[in-house]
Amino acid sequence: MVVMKMKFPFEKRVKLAQGLWLLSWSATVAGAMTFSLGCILKTELLRRAEVMDNSDIHIVPNTLMIVGLASLGINYFASKICQDALDAGRFPRWKTFLKPYFAVSCFFTVLMLLAVIMSYAMKGSLESSLKAGLRNGIRFYKDTDTPGRCFQKQNIDRLQMEFQCCGNNDFRDWFEVQWISNRYLDFSSKDVKDRIKSNVDGRYLVDGVPFSCCNPSSPRPCIQYQLTNNSAHYNYEYQTEELNIYLLGCREALVHYYMGLMNTIGAGVLSVFLLQGSVLVSLRFLQTSMEAVAGKENTEIETEGYLLEKGVQETIKEYLDPVLKFLLLTNQVEEGTPAAAPATT
Amino acid sequence: MVLLKMKFTQQRRVRLAQGLWLLSWLAVMCGTFIFCLGLYLKTELLRRAEVMDNTEIHVVPNILIMVGLASIGTNWVASRVCQDSLDASRFPRWKVLLLAWFATAALLCCLLIAVVVLSYALQGRLEESLKVGLRNGIRFYKDTDVPGRCFQKETIDRLQMEFRCCGNNNFKDWFEVQWVSNRYLDFTSKDVKDRIRSNVDGRYLLDGVPFSCCNPASPRPCLQYRLTDNSAHFSYDYQSEELNVYSRGCRQALIDYYMDLMNSTGPGVLSVILIQMSVLLSLRYLQTSVEAAMALENPEDDSEGYLLEKDVKSTLEDLKAKALTMLKFGQVDSEASPESADAEKGADNTAEKAASPSPAS
């Protein structure tokens, strides 16, 4: 049972070959674009690598880069094949090449689609990575004298200023850690001693935030310290104050930013996927219609082109059989040898 | 005495025309580049327009934009001329236009040189403009409830954060103005009353700076208030503290930024001037050699091309005389007539007679 049979007169074959040549060159450009989109995404993820705990999300840009490079090769060969397609003398040399070519191309095209699906599916992983990374960043904010952590303060400050956010979930995360280093605390003062005694771990906790949480849009000079104390500041109410510091948490801001980036890239990659798919389908039709012409004297007859000779399931079985046989054969040799050994002795 | 005479065989003329065609399209691209450069510079200046007092510096990008557009047109005309130059029937129609073309091209080169000179010369004016603009911005920082000034605070804050600077000359400018609005001051408290009484104008002055002056690179959480009081903070020395707030003034930061921008465009503009000059000289050679060839019996013979028919001094005097006669066309009174009669007597008695009204005398 043939899948999608279509009649192809000579004129139509010529038009198909020409159209396919143009299509494959635009698909090459699209492949290059996919590669560069992957590079952009990777660069953006690496810029904020210090606030990410793991690099699981990097699989998305890595896949995009691999697929982009592969599609350059796939489309180059597609253009070469359709240039030779109408020449009866040169087309047969591609015969043995075409079966593995289609298998590899379909694999990479499906991989492109998988990359887009992954970029949505990995949102949760990205979020938990950012949660852990930001929590560490806030904890080590004060350790500007510890090697390996001395830039955490600057990173977190610049992050909060650039993304207009404060803390992990919100600004209250700063109330729960000591973000002022002991080097700058006067341990002889009463206030410091009280605060340190007020909790089990002996940490200096304040109800204040760093300056990078301050919102420039506020009509009032920034209030950083004693945020929960209404009487500490004139004409100030903690509950209704909205513009003083950023209310958005940095985790949400970063997830929002990266999801926006991946949505835009995903839309572009989907259109590249459609383009690549149409190149492969057209090439298959061209191949099958030209194969019917081979060996005939009159090359201008009308032929039939199809997508798959047998049904979908049978074709998949046909492609997987050699692969499975190869894997099984290696197993059989391993099993066979101990049996053969006693037989020979 | 002809200036810079050169022999041109037919093949050399053809090569010159082809080379000039390519060069003029290159010059069109350069014109587009100059236009885009002018637009970019103008956008950058407009972004910070709130901290500039006057717009004198805008003359630099304005000239660049005009010159860019004009040079696109001029060089396109040059490419058309050299396309027609080897065709004897189509070349003569460009004859009239060519003098005007040369004048325009020379004017464009002069304007580009002027732009390079201006971008250095106007540095002082830019500095003055920024000084006044920033002083106003700092004075009106607290007026977030006054219409027309309510965005000064946000503008100054974002400027200080982006350019990593504080104040006008340095952070001490903030000590001299009241930057905390009266709406947020508790006038019943002793501290506020003391500070207001401590100066003639009754302003609430602090030795503190806004949060946007804070330097994220400091190892210590930012100290904003009581900066001059060493005892107010633990382990703090006002004189030796460098990283706490930005030490650079915003005027210096902005000047450095704009001067870097204009200096980096300098080499580009100079190379565009060179390309335009070479288009001008090549077209002059092409014009003179093709005109000489068309006057010969066999148009495919060798001809001579030159830059100027006479030497520089005589050419300038000729141009001056032509300009004066053109001016005298406008004067119809008898006072001009004897002078024009003298000029005609002095000129060569060639068949060409100027179409001037014959003197009554």
XYZ file of C-alpha atoms in Angstrom:
706
model
C 0.000 0.000 0.000
C 1.699 3.119 -1.259
C 1.542 6.323 0.804
C 0.529 9.507 -1.064
C 0.890 8.568 -4.692
C 0.983 11.477 -7.182
C 1.269 11.685 -10.964
C 4.257 13.605 -12.340
C 4.354 14.624 -16.011
C 7.715 15.807 -17.352
C 6.921 19.503 -16.934
C 5.932 18.994 -13.330
C 9.147 17.085 -12.607
C 11.218 19.924 -14.040
C 9.321 22.491 -12.001
C 9.696 20.334 -8.889
C 13.453 20.099 -9.369
C 13.812 23.852 -9.860
C 11.565 24.706 -6.936
C 13.399 22.237 -4.742
C 16.755 23.787 -5.623
C 15.565 27.213 -4.465
C 13.895 25.718 -1.414
C 17.022 23.858 -0.362
C 19.145 27.009 -0.535
C 16.667 28.922 1.601
C 16.644 25.960 3.983
C 20.451 26.244 4.174
C 20.103 29.866 5.222
C 17.443 28.813 7.712
C 19.833 26.179 9.101
C 22.511 28.806 9.592
C 19.920 30.953 11.353
C 19.032 28.071 13.680
C 22.705 27.638 14.556
C 23.068 31.332 15.384
C 19.862 31.282 17.465
C 21.351 28.395 19.426
C 24.545 30.395 19.959
C 22.572 33.429 21.176
C 20.613 31.348 23.672
C 23.770 29.683 24.957
C 25.493 33.024 25.419
C 22.537 34.398 27.359
C 22.460 31.344 29.617
C 26.215 31.532 30.223
C 25.984 35.213 31.194
C 23.886 34.312 34.219
C 25.661 31.046 34.929
C 26.625 32.209 38.427
C 23.005 32.203 39.621
C 22.193 28.822 38.109
C 22.827 25.709 40.088
C 23.038 23.185 37.230
C 23.355 23.390 33.480
C 20.529 21.013 32.480
C 18.854 23.758 30.480
C 21.901 23.979 28.214
C 20.648 20.937 26.310
C 18.248 23.205 24.405
C 20.853 25.514 22.817
C 23.262 22.601 22.315
C 20.595 20.690 20.344
C 19.799 23.770 18.290
C 23.450 24.234 17.358
C 23.853 20.564 16.366
C 20.657 20.632 14.302
C 21.679 23.886 12.614
C 25.022 22.477 11.523
C 23.430 19.186 10.382
C 20.818 20.964 8.310
C 23.556 22.860 6.474
C 24.909 19.492 5.305
C 21.458 18.018 4.604
C 20.372 20.920 2.444
C 23.666 21.085 0.606
C 23.223 17.488 -0.495
C 19.575 18.107 -1.326
C 20.539 20.891 -3.723
C 23.228 18.705 -5.311
C 20.773 15.815 -5.761
C 18.090 17.910 -7.392
C 20.670 19.491 -9.700
C 21.548 15.966 -10.914
C 17.973 14.675 -10.835
C 16.981 15.678 -14.353
C 20.189 14.312 -15.861
C 19.625 10.607 -16.511
C 23.358 9.948 -16.669
C 24.247 11.442 -13.332
C 21.257 10.591 -11.166
C 21.954 6.840 -10.656
C 25.168 7.490 -8.676
C 23.042 8.859 -5.820
C 21.033 5.602 -5.555
C 22.832 3.945 -2.681
C 23.323 7.229 -0.879
C 19.662 8.146 -0.669
C 18.322 5.596 1.823
C 20.703 6.437 4.699
C 20.439 10.113 3.717
C 16.693 10.133 4.288
C 17.067 8.272 7.576
C 19.619 10.755 8.903
C 17.657 13.783 7.660
C 14.435 12.602 9.256
C 16.293 12.027 12.516
C 17.688 15.565 12.616
C 14.385 17.118 11.562
C 12.597 15.329 14.386
C 15.389 16.475 16.719
C 14.587 20.081 15.750
C 10.991 19.574 16.833
C 12.185 17.937 20.042
C 14.338 20.978 20.848
C 11.283 23.245 20.687
C 9.258 20.885 22.894
C 12.123 20.660 25.384
C 12.361 24.424 25.703
C 8.836 24.397 27.139
C 9.210 21.172 29.099
C 12.354 22.280 30.916
C 10.814 25.352 32.501
C 10.512 23.569 35.842
C 14.127 22.448 35.779
C 15.265 25.989 34.996
C 13.176 27.348 37.848
C 14.611 24.980 40.444
C 18.141 25.636 39.167
C 17.616 29.383 39.569
C 16.037 28.888 43.003
C 19.112 27.087 44.313
C 21.549 29.437 42.563
C 19.902 32.618 43.857
C 19.625 31.204 47.370
C 23.363 30.586 47.358
C 24.039 34.007 45.897
C 22.074 35.711 48.649
C 23.729 33.581 51.358
C 27.236 34.349 50.124
C 26.514 38.046 49.427
C 28.578 39.093 52.443
C 31.591 36.857 51.684
C 33.546 39.410 49.657
C 36.762 38.253 51.316
C 36.323 34.521 50.609
C 38.164 33.349 47.473
C 35.743 31.956 44.913
C 32.826 33.913 46.340
C 34.194 37.448 46.314
C 32.184 38.472 43.252
C 28.819 37.223 44.468
C 27.949 40.630 45.901
C 28.670 42.437 42.649
C 26.827 39.800 40.585
C 23.717 39.916 42.744
C 23.757 43.738 42.864
C 24.070 44.082 39.085
C 21.446 41.355 38.538
C 18.933 43.095 40.799
C 19.553 46.451 39.119
C 19.343 45.062 35.581
C 16.261 42.861 36.003
C 14.592 45.279 38.462
C 14.000 42.584 41.060
C 14.855 41.948 44.699
C 15.669 38.688 46.474
C 14.677 35.143 45.469
C 10.889 35.039 45.870
C 10.646 38.639 47.048
C 12.542 41.178 49.158
C 11.799 39.378 52.430
C 14.484 36.806 51.575
C 17.015 39.420 52.636
C 15.548 39.520 56.145
C 16.450 35.873 56.691
C 20.167 35.957 55.911
C 23.037 37.954 57.281
C 24.116 40.020 54.281
C 26.397 42.384 56.186
C 29.846 40.950 56.774
C 31.176 40.635 60.350
C 34.149 42.799 59.367
C 31.868 45.835 59.301
C 29.968 45.151 62.528
C 30.874 46.866 65.785
C 30.526 44.012 68.284
C 30.820 46.404 71.199
C 27.607 48.219 70.291
C 24.375 47.297 72.049
C 22.264 47.080 68.895
C 24.591 44.545 67.288
C 24.762 42.440 70.437
C 20.955 42.414 70.751
C 20.428 41.308 67.188
C 23.002 38.533 67.460
C 21.448 37.245 70.653
C 17.943 37.312 69.147
C 18.428 34.158 67.053
C 19.923 30.683 67.599
C 22.639 30.855 64.941
C 24.054 34.148 66.213
C 23.528 35.938 62.906
C 23.148 39.677 62.474
C 19.711 39.904 60.870
C 18.172 43.216 59.808
C 14.827 44.061 58.281
C 16.664 45.850 55.507
C 17.735 45.233 51.893
C 20.838 46.137 49.854
C 20.821 49.349 47.822
C 20.425 47.416 44.544
C 16.801 46.679 45.490
C 15.967 50.398 45.365
C 13.514 51.497 42.690
C 14.545 54.734 40.880
C 10.898 55.379 39.969
C 10.027 56.032 43.577
C 9.186 59.708 44.269
C 10.930 59.370 47.624
C 14.617 58.826 48.408
C 15.107 55.099 48.937
C 14.336 53.580 52.329
C 16.576 50.543 52.777
C 16.694 49.821 56.507
C 13.987 49.323 59.147
C 11.485 48.521 56.418
C 8.920 46.905 58.731
C 9.030 49.735 61.257
C 6.467 52.402 60.293
C 7.534 54.791 63.027
C 11.187 54.801 61.935
C 10.351 56.903 58.854
C 8.145 59.942 58.431
C 4.935 59.417 56.454
C 5.719 55.766 55.730
C 3.534 52.698 55.737
C 5.092 49.319 55.138
C 1.932 47.587 53.865
C 0.948 50.119 51.186
C 4.400 51.161 50.007
C 4.816 49.883 46.443
C 7.420 51.927 44.677
C 10.166 52.128 47.268
C 11.924 48.865 46.408
C 11.341 46.326 43.675
C 8.551 43.937 44.593
C 9.346 41.322 41.930
C 11.500 38.354 42.927
C 14.596 37.694 40.827
C 13.707 34.071 40.189
C 10.433 35.031 38.560
C 12.087 37.844 36.613
C 14.781 35.534 35.206
C 12.344 32.700 34.368
C 10.125 35.229 32.595
C 13.090 36.564 30.646
C 14.364 33.162 29.537
C 10.901 31.847 28.675
C 10.330 34.925 26.517
C 13.630 34.332 24.758
C 12.896 30.630 24.201
C 9.368 31.338 22.931
C 10.698 33.707 20.308
C 13.412 31.273 19.295
C 10.916 28.388 19.327
C 8.632 30.160 16.865
C 11.548 30.685 14.474
C 12.742 27.092 14.819
C 9.226 25.756 14.138
C 9.107 27.567 10.805
C 12.574 26.223 9.976
C 11.256 22.750 10.854
C 8.352 23.164 8.410
C 10.723 24.375 5.692
C 13.098 21.462 6.266
C 10.202 18.989 6.214
C 8.931 20.320 2.906
C 12.451 20.014 1.438
C 12.596 16.345 2.433
C 9.094 15.573 1.146
C 9.791 17.256 -2.205
C 13.104 15.450 -2.525
C 11.395 12.113 -1.861
C 8.776 12.808 -4.541
C 11.503 13.836 -7.000
C 13.537 10.702 -6.263
C 10.667 8.281 -6.696
C 9.363 9.922 -9.870
C 12.848 9.980 -11.433
C 13.528 6.344 -10.507
C 10.567 5.259 -12.618
C 12.203 6.973 -15.613
C 15.528 5.184 -15.231
C 16.397 2.729 -17.966
C 13.616 3.932 -20.260
C 14.438 5.373 -23.644
C 11.956 8.203 -23.589
C 12.746 10.257 -20.502
C 9.817 12.594 -20.931
C 7.068 10.151 -19.971
C 4.670 10.689 -17.143
C 5.601 8.820 -13.963
C 4.208 8.323 -10.496
C 5.864 9.561 -7.344
C 5.088 8.434 -3.802
C 6.265 9.032 -0.264
C 6.538 5.529 1.081
C 6.440 2.277 -0.873
C 4.830 0.339 1.945
C 2.768 1.588 4.854
C 4.300 3.591 7.712
C 4.735 0.681 10.133
C 6.326 -1.585 7.549
C 8.768 1.155 6.489
C 9.849 1.769 10.087
C 10.357 -1.992 10.551
C 12.390 -2.063 7.358
C 14.718 0.710 8.607
C 15.063 -0.621 12.127
C 15.718 -4.248 11.098
C 19.324 -3.701 9.965
C 20.050 -1.720 13.136
C 18.530 -4.388 15.387
C 20.196 -7.173 13.447
C 23.526 -5.446 13.916
C 22.981 -5.183 17.672
C 21.614 -8.742 17.982
C 24.399 -10.181 15.838
C 27.035 -8.793 18.150
C 25.177 -10.365 21.097
C 24.893 -13.684 19.326
C 28.617 -13.794 18.655
C 29.301 -13.232 22.351
C 26.882 -15.975 23.355
C 28.115 -18.268 20.639
C 31.799 -18.288 21.563
C 31.639 -20.034 24.972
C 29.329 -22.623 23.388
C 31.692 -23.045 20.459
C 34.724 -23.337 22.713
C 33.638 -26.496 24.560
C 32.433 -27.866 21.214
C 35.887 -27.604 19.701
C 37.722 -29.030 22.651
C 50.024 75.549 -18.511
C 47.901 72.539 -17.918
C 47.752 70.946 -14.487
C 48.646 67.250 -14.212
C 48.300 66.228 -17.858
C 48.023 62.480 -18.590
C 47.737 60.482 -21.805
C 44.726 58.227 -22.178
C 44.512 55.459 -24.743
C 41.058 54.137 -25.637
C 41.589 51.105 -23.451
C 42.712 53.238 -20.554
C 39.632 55.402 -20.898
C 37.448 52.322 -20.833
C 39.240 51.023 -17.748
C 38.920 54.422 -16.084
C 35.185 54.486 -16.774
C 34.703 50.979 -15.385
C 36.839 51.633 -12.323
C 35.042 54.893 -11.690
C 31.671 53.161 -11.919
C 32.682 50.729 -9.184
C 34.259 53.507 -7.124
C 31.146 55.660 -7.342
C 28.956 52.813 -6.086
C 31.422 52.337 -3.248
C 31.059 56.044 -2.566
C 27.261 55.614 -2.462
C 27.712 52.981 0.251
C 30.019 55.357 2.107
C 27.330 58.024 1.856
C 24.839 55.623 3.433
C 27.390 54.856 6.157
C 27.813 58.571 6.913
C 24.032 58.990 7.046
C 23.611 56.108 9.479
C 26.494 57.414 11.577
C 24.802 60.804 11.804
C 21.513 59.192 12.826
C 23.200 57.099 15.502
C 25.034 60.084 16.962
C 21.839 62.138 16.968
C 19.934 59.373 18.748
C 22.627 59.106 21.420
C 22.576 62.854 22.006
C 18.770 62.929 22.171
C 18.701 60.125 24.746
C 20.475 62.366 27.240
C 18.763 65.552 26.146
C 17.329 66.123 29.638
C 20.776 66.745 31.121
C 21.893 69.061 28.339
C 21.158 72.726 28.495
C 21.445 73.648 24.797
C 21.522 71.774 21.507
C 24.590 73.346 19.893
C 26.393 70.036 19.689
C 23.609 68.730 17.431
C 25.199 70.553 14.485
C 27.673 67.655 14.123
C 25.114 64.874 13.526
C 22.899 67.224 11.492
C 25.722 67.936 9.051
C 26.578 64.246 8.864
C 22.972 63.375 7.988
C 22.747 66.059 5.278
C 26.127 65.192 3.787
C 25.239 61.486 3.786
C 22.024 62.070 1.841
C 23.677 64.523 -0.579
C 26.604 62.228 -1.268
C 24.264 59.304 -2.076
C 22.654 61.455 -4.776
C 25.915 62.940 -6.011
C 27.691 59.627 -6.405
C 24.694 58.045 -8.074
C 24.881 60.846 -10.675
C 28.625 60.119 -11.041
C 27.863 56.472 -11.807
C 25.313 57.494 -14.464
C 27.831 59.901 -16.029
C 30.536 57.300 -16.349
C 28.037 54.788 -17.734
C 27.296 57.283 -20.510
C 30.865 58.500 -20.925
C 31.934 55.950 -23.507
C 28.831 56.554 -25.621
C 29.488 59.600 -27.811
C 25.799 60.319 -28.355
C 24.778 60.328 -24.692
C 27.756 61.983 -23.049
C 27.200 65.597 -24.238
C 23.937 65.955 -22.290
C 25.904 65.736 -19.026
C 28.190 68.624 -20.052
C 26.144 71.348 -18.408
C 25.665 69.411 -15.206
C 29.293 68.571 -14.621
C 30.499 71.939 -13.356
C 27.703 71.984 -10.783
C 28.584 68.389 -9.866
C 32.213 69.271 -9.212
C 31.162 72.199 -7.044
C 28.800 69.980 -5.028
C 31.375 67.240 -4.544
C 33.999 69.763 -3.388
C 31.446 71.287 -1.002
C 30.685 67.839 0.466
C 34.367 67.179 1.102
C 34.731 70.550 2.803
C 31.672 69.860 4.980
C 33.080 66.501 6.058
C 36.385 68.119 7.030
C 34.394 70.751 8.919
C 32.570 67.993 10.808
C 35.835 66.450 11.974
C 37.095 69.857 13.110
C 33.802 70.736 14.815
C 33.651 67.492 16.758
C 36.847 68.544 18.516
C 36.084 72.258 18.668
C 32.648 71.863 20.266
C 33.905 69.870 23.225
C 33.983 72.974 25.385
C 30.411 73.918 24.477
C 29.237 70.380 25.239
C 30.913 70.529 28.617
C 29.210 73.832 29.440
C 25.856 72.461 28.341
C 26.244 69.343 30.484
C 27.434 71.389 33.470
C 24.287 73.501 33.465
C 21.996 70.585 32.671
C 23.346 68.380 35.452
C 23.256 71.237 37.962
C 19.568 71.703 37.223
C 18.944 67.972 37.388
C 20.521 67.773 40.841
C 18.641 70.864 42.049
C 15.264 69.535 40.890
C 15.936 65.938 42.037
C 13.497 66.317 44.936
C 10.674 67.900 42.891
C 8.903 64.671 42.006
C 5.548 66.374 42.561
C 6.154 69.384 40.299
C 4.731 68.963 36.752
C 7.509 69.102 34.183
C 10.166 68.072 36.700
C 8.674 64.894 38.108
C 10.986 62.615 36.115
C 14.236 64.371 37.040
C 14.816 61.994 39.950
C 14.427 58.880 37.815
C 16.530 60.389 35.004
C 19.402 61.314 37.321
C 19.223 57.969 39.165
C 19.336 55.923 35.950
C 22.092 58.157 34.546
C 24.261 57.687 37.628
C 23.710 53.931 37.614
C 24.384 53.534 33.888
C 27.448 55.768 33.622
C 28.763 54.809 37.101
C 29.138 58.393 38.218
C 27.904 60.605 41.049
C 27.042 64.289 41.048
C 28.246 66.980 38.663
C 31.969 67.332 39.421
C 31.957 64.669 42.140
C 29.730 63.319 44.909
C 30.179 66.407 47.099
C 27.688 68.272 44.850
C 24.943 66.364 46.643
C 25.995 67.915 49.956
C 25.157 71.394 48.685
C 21.560 70.885 47.590
C 18.480 69.669 49.377
C 17.662 66.425 47.558
C 15.159 65.099 50.098
C 11.718 66.557 49.500
C 9.972 68.457 52.307
C 7.051 66.023 52.042
C 9.206 63.329 53.654
C 10.753 65.451 56.409
C 9.414 65.361 59.951
C 9.558 69.032 60.939
C 8.856 68.230 64.579
C 12.101 66.264 64.970
C 15.127 67.982 66.479
C 17.575 66.796 63.837
C 15.545 68.276 60.992
C 15.071 71.580 62.811
C 18.819 71.829 63.529
C 19.803 71.189 59.936
C 17.311 73.728 58.596
C 18.522 76.386 60.980
C 22.168 75.694 60.151
C 22.048 77.545 56.795
C 20.642 80.896 55.558
C 18.224 79.467 52.965
C 16.539 77.086 55.369
C 17.395 74.007 53.345
C 17.714 70.483 54.716
C 21.309 69.687 53.799
C 22.932 66.315 54.425
C 26.363 64.870 53.988
C 24.733 61.998 52.138
C 24.126 60.875 48.551
C 21.243 59.067 46.796
C 21.376 55.279 46.436
C 22.221 55.513 42.720
C 25.729 56.709 43.646
C 26.463 53.383 45.351
C 29.202 51.268 43.762
C 28.286 47.547 43.504
C 31.996 46.691 43.338
C 32.443 47.768 46.960
C 33.090 44.830 49.343
C 30.974 46.580 51.957
C 27.226 47.278 51.971
C 26.773 50.826 50.691
C 27.148 53.748 53.083
C 24.934 56.579 51.852
C 24.463 58.925 54.785
C 26.877 60.685 57.162
C 29.723 60.160 54.728
C 32.037 62.709 56.369
C 31.534 61.330 59.885
C 34.135 58.614 60.546
C 32.656 57.728 63.908
C 29.184 57.083 62.516
C 30.303 53.840 60.872
C 32.475 51.003 62.093
C 35.936 50.691 60.495
C 35.333 53.625 58.132
C 37.734 56.327 56.999
C 36.248 59.043 54.787
C 39.608 60.121 53.334
C 40.787 56.704 52.194
C 37.455 55.146 51.201
C 37.445 54.700 47.425
C 34.975 52.043 46.428
C 31.925 52.956 48.478
C 30.378 55.520 46.107
C 31.387 56.358 42.557
C 34.218 58.893 42.662
C 33.791 60.146 39.075
C 31.540 63.092 38.276
C 28.762 62.591 35.720
C 29.885 65.515 33.605
C 33.293 63.908 33.076
C 31.689 60.520 32.428
C 29.345 61.905 29.764
C 32.094 63.966 28.081
C 34.334 60.889 27.916
C 31.495 58.868 26.428
C 30.602 61.375 23.717
C 34.206 62.201 22.849
C 34.983 58.480 22.492
C 31.991 58.142 20.186
C 33.047 61.044 17.989
C 36.728 60.056 17.961
C 35.934 56.537 16.867
C 33.982 57.886 13.911
C 36.893 60.134 12.905
C 38.887 57.560 10.873
C 35.715 56.446 9.070
C 34.864 59.996 8.041
C 38.448 60.639 6.882
C 38.417 57.562 4.633
C 35.082 58.666 3.166
C 36.671 62.051 2.370
C 39.502 60.251 0.554
C 37.080 58.133 -1.473
C 34.997 61.174 -2.438
C 38.136 63.086 -3.515
C 39.277 60.191 -5.683
C 35.833 59.978 -7.327
C 36.041 63.700 -8.046
C 39.540 63.536 -9.575
C 38.775 60.415 -11.642
C 35.603 61.945 -13.023
C 37.493 65.107 -13.992
C 40.105 63.035 -15.865
C 37.371 60.995 -17.530
C 35.472 64.101 -18.569
C 38.483 65.876 -20.103
C 39.864 62.809 -21.862
C 36.490 61.801 -23.335
C 35.792 65.375 -24.489
C 39.222 65.526 -26.132
C 38.623 62.148 -27.791
C 35.235 63.208 -29.155
C 36.868 66.290 -30.757
C 39.405 64.115 -32.638
C 38.754 62.756 -36.131
C 39.053 59.165 -34.930
C 37.347 58.937 -31.516
C 39.344 55.836 -30.601
C 42.702 57.578 -30.713
C 44.792 58.607 -27.770
C 43.702 61.747 -25.997
C 44.959 63.836 -23.149
C 43.228 64.298 -19.830
C 44.032 67.006 -17.323
C 42.819 68.364 -14.037
C 42.772 72.064 -14.803
C 43.153 73.793 -18.187
C 45.309 76.561 -16.795
C 47.234 76.496 -13.546
C 45.536 77.093 -10.216
C 46.033 80.881 -10.090
C 44.705 81.550 -13.617
C 41.766 79.208 -13.046
C 40.803 81.066 -9.880
C 41.031 84.437 -11.691
C 38.905 83.077 -14.532
C 36.296 81.867 -12.076
C 36.339 85.215 -10.303
C 35.849 87.071 -13.599
C 32.986 84.750 -14.555
C 31.335 85.252 -11.193
C 31.684 89.037 -11.472
C 30.150 89.082 -14.972
C 27.283 86.981 -13.690
C 26.790 89.465 -10.882
C 26.797 92.313 -13.398
C 23.908 90.701 -15.312
C 21.794 91.775 -12.409
C 22.951 95.383 -12.522
C 21.170 97.195 -15.356
C 22.223 100.766 -14.447
C 24.654 102.790 -16.587
C 27.346 102.745 -13.865
C 28.097 99.131 -14.670
C 28.076 99.745 -18.475
C 31.453 101.466 -18.985
C 33.071 98.843 -16.745
C 31.540 96.032 -18.766
C 32.616 97.743 -21.982
C 36.183 97.830 -20.656
C 35.995 94.184 -19.681
C 34.805 93.270 -23.165
C 37.616 95.266 -24.783
C 40.119 93.554 -22.517
C 38.844 90.060 -23.284
C 39.901 87.966 -26.305
C 38.212 88.992 -29.521
C 36.826 85.534 -30.146
C 33.622 84.735 -31.868
C 32.008 84.046 -28.515
C 30.192 87.124 -27.348
C 28.705 87.230 -23.903
C 24.965 87.669 -24.059
C 25.133 90.810 -21.996
C 23.032 93.826 -22.913
C 25.204 95.953 -25.184
C 26.225 99.228 -23.585
C 24.464 102.292 -24.792
C 27.712 104.052 -25.357
